Tab-separated table of C-alpha atoms in Angstrom:
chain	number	residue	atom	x	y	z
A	1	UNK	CA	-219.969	26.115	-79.366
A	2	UNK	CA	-217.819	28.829	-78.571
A	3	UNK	CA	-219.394	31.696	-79.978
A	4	UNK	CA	-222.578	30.455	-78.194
A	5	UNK	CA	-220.933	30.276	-74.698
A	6	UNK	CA	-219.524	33.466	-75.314
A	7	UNK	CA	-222.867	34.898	-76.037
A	8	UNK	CA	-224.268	33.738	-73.547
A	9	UNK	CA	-221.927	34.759	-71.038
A	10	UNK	CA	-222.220	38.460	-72.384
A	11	UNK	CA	-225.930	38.152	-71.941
A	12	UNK	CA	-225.479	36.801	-68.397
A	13	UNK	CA	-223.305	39.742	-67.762
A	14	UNK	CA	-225.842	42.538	-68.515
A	15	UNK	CA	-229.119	40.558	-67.225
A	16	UNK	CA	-226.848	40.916	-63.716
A	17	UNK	CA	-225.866	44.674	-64.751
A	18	UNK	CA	-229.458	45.163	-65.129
A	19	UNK	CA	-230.829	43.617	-62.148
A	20	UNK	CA	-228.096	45.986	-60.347
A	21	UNK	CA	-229.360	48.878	-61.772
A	22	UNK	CA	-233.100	47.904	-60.766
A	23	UNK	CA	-232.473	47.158	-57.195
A	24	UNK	CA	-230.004	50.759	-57.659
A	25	UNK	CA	-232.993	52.699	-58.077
A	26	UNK	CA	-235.649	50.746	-55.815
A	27	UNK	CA	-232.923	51.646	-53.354
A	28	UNK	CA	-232.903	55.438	-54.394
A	29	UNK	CA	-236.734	55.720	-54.955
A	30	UNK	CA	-236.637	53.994	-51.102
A	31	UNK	CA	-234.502	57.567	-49.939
């Protein structure tokens, strides 16, 4: 169970790095 949680939290972690990045360059392309 462990393991899983701590997958899952890593993969939680860059889906929300990622959707900073995308709204990052919306916000640049918007310049």
């Amino acid at each position: 169970m462990t393991a899983l949680l701590e997958t899952i939290g890593s993969l939680a972690i860059l889906a929300s790095i990622a959707a900073n990045l995308s709204t990052l360059r919306r916000k640049l392309r918007r310049r």
